[in-house]
mmCIF file of C-alpha atoms in Angstrom:
data_model
loop_
_atom_site.group_PDB
_atom_site.id
_atom_site.type_symbol
_atom_site.label_atom_id
_atom_site.label_comp_id
_atom_site.label_asym_id
_atom_site.label_seq_id
_atom_site.Cartn_x
_atom_site.Cartn_y
_atom_site.Cartn_z
ATOM 1 C CA GLU A 152 -2.519 -10.326 -13.095
ATOM 2 C CA LEU A 153 -1.406 -11.316 -16.585
ATOM 3 C CA ALA A 154 -3.470 -10.835 -19.724
ATOM 4 C CA SER A 155 -2.628 -12.403 -23.047
ATOM 5 C CA CYS A 156 -4.180 -12.484 -26.493
ATOM 6 C CA GLY A 157 -3.388 -13.985 -29.854
ATOM 7 C CA HIS A 158 -1.418 -12.069 -32.437
ATOM 8 C CA VAL A 159 -1.221 -11.758 -36.169
ATOM 9 C CA THR A 160 2.005 -11.242 -38.092
ATOM 10 C CA TYR A 161 2.090 -9.087 -41.171
ATOM 11 C CA ARG A 162 4.578 -7.357 -43.429
ATOM 12 C CA PRO A 163 4.787 -3.568 -43.292
ATOM 13 C CA GLY A 164 2.239 -2.125 -45.705
ATOM 14 C CA GLU A 165 -0.136 -5.091 -45.388
ATOM 15 C CA ILE A 166 -3.432 -4.932 -43.510
ATOM 16 C CA PRO A 167 -3.495 -7.436 -40.614
ATOM 17 C CA ALA A 168 -6.323 -9.982 -40.437
ATOM 18 C CA TRP A 169 -7.818 -9.121 -37.030
ATOM 19 C CA SER A 170 -10.191 -11.435 -35.164
ATOM 20 C CA VAL A 171 -13.797 -10.323 -34.839
ATOM 21 C CA PRO A 172 -15.976 -10.484 -31.697
ATOM 22 C CA PRO A 173 -17.264 -12.201 -29.720
ATOM 23 C CA TYR A 174 -14.122 -13.150 -27.803
ATOM 24 C CA ARG A 175 -13.968 -15.953 -25.262
ATOM 25 C CA VAL A 176 -11.855 -15.155 -22.194
ATOM 26 C CA ARG A 177 -10.195 -17.994 -20.307
ATOM 27 C CA VAL A 178 -8.974 -17.414 -16.733
ATOM 28 C CA GLU A 179 -6.591 -19.829 -15.025
ATOM 29 C CA ARG A 180 -4.872 -19.937 -11.676
ATOM 30 C CA GLN A 181 -1.086 -19.602 -11.802
ATOM 31 C CA PRO A 182 -0.092 -23.283 -11.444
ATOM 32 C CA GLU A 183 -2.358 -24.368 -14.303
ATOM 33 C CA ALA A 184 -1.347 -21.438 -16.519
ATOM 34 C CA LEU A 185 2.353 -22.127 -15.917
ATOM 35 C CA GLU A 186 1.937 -25.839 -16.606
ATOM 36 C CA GLU A 187 0.063 -25.107 -19.854
ATOM 37 C CA THR A 188 2.807 -22.701 -20.950
ATOM 38 C CA LEU A 189 5.544 -25.233 -20.237
ATOM 39 C CA TYR A 190 3.732 -27.719 -22.468
ATOM 40 C CA TYR A 191 3.556 -25.105 -25.286
ATOM 41 C CA ARG A 192 -0.157 -24.558 -24.766
ATOM 42 C CA GLY A 193 -2.139 -21.802 -23.113
ATOM 43 C CA VAL A 194 -0.670 -18.300 -23.217
ATOM 44 C CA GLY A 195 2.663 -19.525 -24.578
ATOM 45 C CA SER A 196 6.237 -18.482 -23.886
ATOM 46 C CA SER A 197 6.392 -15.502 -26.201
ATOM 47 C CA ALA A 198 6.322 -12.031 -24.649
ATOM 48 C CA VAL A 199 4.244 -10.822 -27.598
ATOM 49 C CA ALA A 200 0.728 -9.674 -26.691
ATOM 50 C CA LYS A 201 1.112 -9.957 -22.911
ATOM 51 C CA LEU A 202 0.237 -7.340 -20.305
ATOM 52 C CA ALA A 203 1.124 -7.480 -16.626
ATOM 53 C CA ARG A 204 1.721 -5.100 -13.769
ATOM 54 C CA ARG A 205 4.916 -3.084 -14.095
ATOM 55 C CA GLU A 206 6.350 -4.706 -10.946
ATOM 56 C CA VAL A 207 6.041 -8.168 -12.486
ATOM 57 C CA TRP A 208 8.111 -7.126 -15.518
ATOM 58 C CA LEU A 209 10.651 -5.371 -13.292
ATOM 59 C CA ASN A 210 11.044 -8.581 -11.238
ATOM 60 C CA HIS A 211 11.733 -10.551 -14.427
ATOM 61 C CA PRO A 212 13.817 -8.405 -16.771
ATOM 62 C CA PHE A 213 14.829 -9.613 -20.193
ATOM 63 C CA VAL A 214 18.512 -10.491 -20.482
ATOM 64 C CA PRO A 215 20.040 -7.899 -22.836
ATOM 65 C CA GLY A 216 21.305 -9.374 -26.106
ATOM 66 C CA LEU A 217 20.034 -12.899 -25.361
ATOM 67 C CA HIS A 218 18.239 -14.777 -28.131
ATOM 68 C CA TYR A 219 15.300 -16.810 -26.745
ATOM 69 C CA GLU A 220 14.856 -14.197 -24.024
ATOM 70 C CA ASP A 221 11.130 -14.997 -23.896
ATOM 71 C CA LEU A 222 11.833 -18.596 -22.876
ATOM 72 C CA ALA A 223 14.109 -17.316 -20.108
ATOM 73 C CA THR A 224 11.601 -14.716 -18.861
ATOM 74 C CA ILE A 225 7.940 -15.609 -19.393
ATOM 75 C CA PRO A 226 7.755 -18.682 -17.088
ATOM 76 C CA GLY A 227 9.005 -16.472 -14.238
ATOM 77 C CA VAL A 228 6.474 -13.792 -15.124
ATOM 78 C CA ILE A 229 3.644 -16.328 -15.022
ATOM 79 C CA ALA A 230 4.980 -17.822 -11.768
ATOM 80 C CA ASP A 231 4.800 -14.314 -10.259
ATOM 81 C CA CYS A 232 1.088 -13.927 -11.103
ATOM 82 C CA ASP A 233 -1.830 -15.469 -9.215
ATOM 83 C CA SER A 234 -4.082 -15.624 -12.257
ATOM 84 C CA VAL A 235 -3.796 -15.428 -16.026
ATOM 85 C CA ALA A 236 -6.502 -14.345 -18.463
ATOM 86 C CA SER A 237 -6.215 -15.176 -22.138
ATOM 87 C CA VAL A 238 -8.113 -14.579 -25.344
ATOM 88 C CA ALA A 239 -7.165 -16.693 -28.351
ATOM 89 C CA ALA A 240 -8.368 -13.984 -30.726
ATOM 90 C CA SER A 241 -5.743 -12.066 -32.705
ATOM 91 C CA LEU A 242 -5.902 -8.612 -31.125
ATOM 92 C CA TYR A 243 -2.225 -7.669 -31.383
ATOM 93 C CA GLY A 244 -0.187 -7.117 -34.523
ATOM 94 C CA VAL A 245 3.476 -7.887 -35.117
ATOM 95 C CA ALA A 246 5.073 -6.276 -38.153
ATOM 96 C CA VAL A 247 7.683 -8.633 -39.602
ATOM 97 C CA ARG A 248 10.509 -6.783 -41.262
ATOM 98 C CA PRO A 249 12.811 -8.443 -43.794
ATOM 99 C CA GLY A 250 16.198 -8.993 -42.187
ATOM 100 C CA SER A 251 14.886 -9.006 -38.615
ATOM 101 C CA ILE A 252 16.708 -11.212 -36.129
ATOM 102 C CA THR A 253 13.774 -13.645 -35.978
ATOM 103 C CA ARG A 254 13.804 -14.094 -39.759
ATOM 104 C CA THR A 255 17.515 -14.661 -40.310
ATOM 105 C CA SER A 256 18.590 -17.934 -41.869
ATOM 106 C CA ARG A 257 22.031 -17.865 -40.244
ATOM 107 C CA ILE A 258 22.227 -19.978 -37.108
ATOM 108 C CA GLY A 259 25.469 -19.310 -35.288
ATOM 109 C CA LEU A 260 26.829 -20.945 -32.176
ATOM 110 C CA ASP A 261 25.877 -17.801 -30.279
ATOM 111 C CA ARG A 262 22.232 -18.813 -30.790
ATOM 112 C CA VAL A 263 22.978 -22.326 -29.507
ATOM 113 C CA ARG A 264 24.642 -20.847 -26.401
ATOM 114 C CA ASP A 265 21.755 -18.446 -25.882
ATOM 115 C CA LEU A 266 19.181 -21.238 -26.061
ATOM 116 C CA SER A 267 21.170 -23.244 -23.506
ATOM 117 C CA THR A 268 21.267 -20.201 -21.224
ATOM 118 C CA ALA A 269 17.538 -19.558 -21.680
ATOM 119 C CA ILE A 270 16.767 -23.177 -20.753
ATOM 120 C CA GLU A 271 18.702 -22.788 -17.511
ATOM 121 C CA LEU A 272 16.987 -19.483 -16.702
ATOM 122 C CA CYS A 273 13.560 -20.993 -17.447
ATOM 123 C CA GLY A 274 14.244 -23.706 -14.877
ATOM 124 C CA LEU A 275 14.852 -21.073 -12.200
ATOM 125 C CA ALA A 276 11.156 -20.113 -12.429
ATOM 126 C CA GLU A 277 10.079 -23.428 -10.886
ATOM 127 C CA PRO A 278 8.392 -22.587 -7.573
ATOM 128 C CA GLU A 279 9.828 -24.326 -4.513
ATOM 129 C CA ASN A 280 6.382 -25.664 -3.599
ATOM 130 C CA ALA A 281 5.605 -26.882 -7.140
ATOM 131 C CA SER A 282 3.197 -29.781 -7.462
ATOM 132 C CA VAL A 283 4.285 -33.076 -8.978
ATOM 133 C CA ALA A 284 2.429 -32.133 -12.184
ATOM 134 C CA LEU A 285 4.205 -28.778 -12.403
ATOM 135 C CA LYS A 286 7.617 -30.343 -11.699
ATOM 136 C CA SER A 287 6.910 -32.827 -14.505
ATOM 137 C CA ALA A 288 6.020 -29.951 -16.830
ATOM 138 C CA PHE A 289 9.339 -28.229 -16.075
ATOM 139 C CA ARG A 290 11.230 -31.475 -16.784
ATOM 140 C CA ALA A 291 9.301 -32.034 -20.018
ATOM 141 C CA ARG A 292 9.982 -28.459 -21.142
ATOM 142 C CA ARG A 293 13.696 -28.844 -20.404
ATOM 143 C CA ALA A 294 13.862 -32.106 -22.387
ATOM 144 C CA THR A 295 12.008 -30.573 -25.324
ATOM 145 C CA ASP A 296 14.215 -27.492 -25.345
ATOM 146 C CA LEU A 297 17.403 -29.581 -25.102
ATOM 147 C CA CYS A 298 16.222 -31.320 -28.281
ATOM 148 C CA ARG A 299 15.958 -27.826 -29.803
ATOM 149 C CA VAL A 300 19.626 -27.287 -28.852
ATOM 150 C CA ILE A 301 20.594 -30.451 -30.716
ATOM 151 C CA ASN A 302 18.606 -29.337 -33.776
ATOM 152 C CA LEU A 303 20.232 -25.902 -33.690
ATOM 153 C CA CYS A 304 23.671 -27.530 -33.530
ATOM 154 C CA ASP A 305 22.791 -29.424 -36.706
ATOM 155 C CA GLN A 306 21.826 -26.130 -38.392
ATOM 156 C CA ALA A 307 24.743 -24.076 -37.086
ATOM 157 C CA THR A 308 26.713 -22.350 -39.803
ATOM 158 C CA ASP A 309 29.785 -21.846 -37.611
ATOM 159 C CA ASP A 310 32.726 -24.218 -37.430
ATOM 160 C CA ILE A 311 31.313 -27.469 -36.047
ATOM 161 C CA SER A 312 34.473 -28.096 -33.981
ATOM 162 C CA GLN A 313 33.427 -25.231 -31.713
ATOM 163 C CA ILE A 314 30.208 -26.939 -30.621
ATOM 164 C CA ALA A 315 31.956 -28.756 -27.769
ATOM 165 C CA GLN A 316 32.693 -25.324 -26.296
ATOM 166 C CA VAL A 317 28.954 -24.510 -26.115
ATOM 167 C CA GLN A 318 28.499 -26.619 -23.010
#
């Protein structure tokens, strides 16, 4: 119900380095695919190079204007699918423009707040009947991402006295 492939990033005007066949397809059941994603393996948390039924995306809309929207959305998308197929090969291209939001060097407190929000939304994707292994994966992901919040606070270019207001 979800298909994912690898991607290649390139600058506009460059020719992407595409993978060549043969491609190996991996199919996982939802609990395993979700656990792998939470541990930053498998299909990953990025929305790039993922296809799913329209209804799945409609059930898990991206939060408008939220940085880290993939982290908030993709675990729910995977939780809503019975199976996930993935190909590690780079079959999708992402053009990276200078000045894009993902390439900015400025880290403001808005990004810290957004990551905190995305972490909370990611946790909502935990199925009620989750196995012990899957519950552990959600806890590990939350701990890892909270460390990312701390690192972002260290990089924030805004007035450091405002960081207490993030929580």
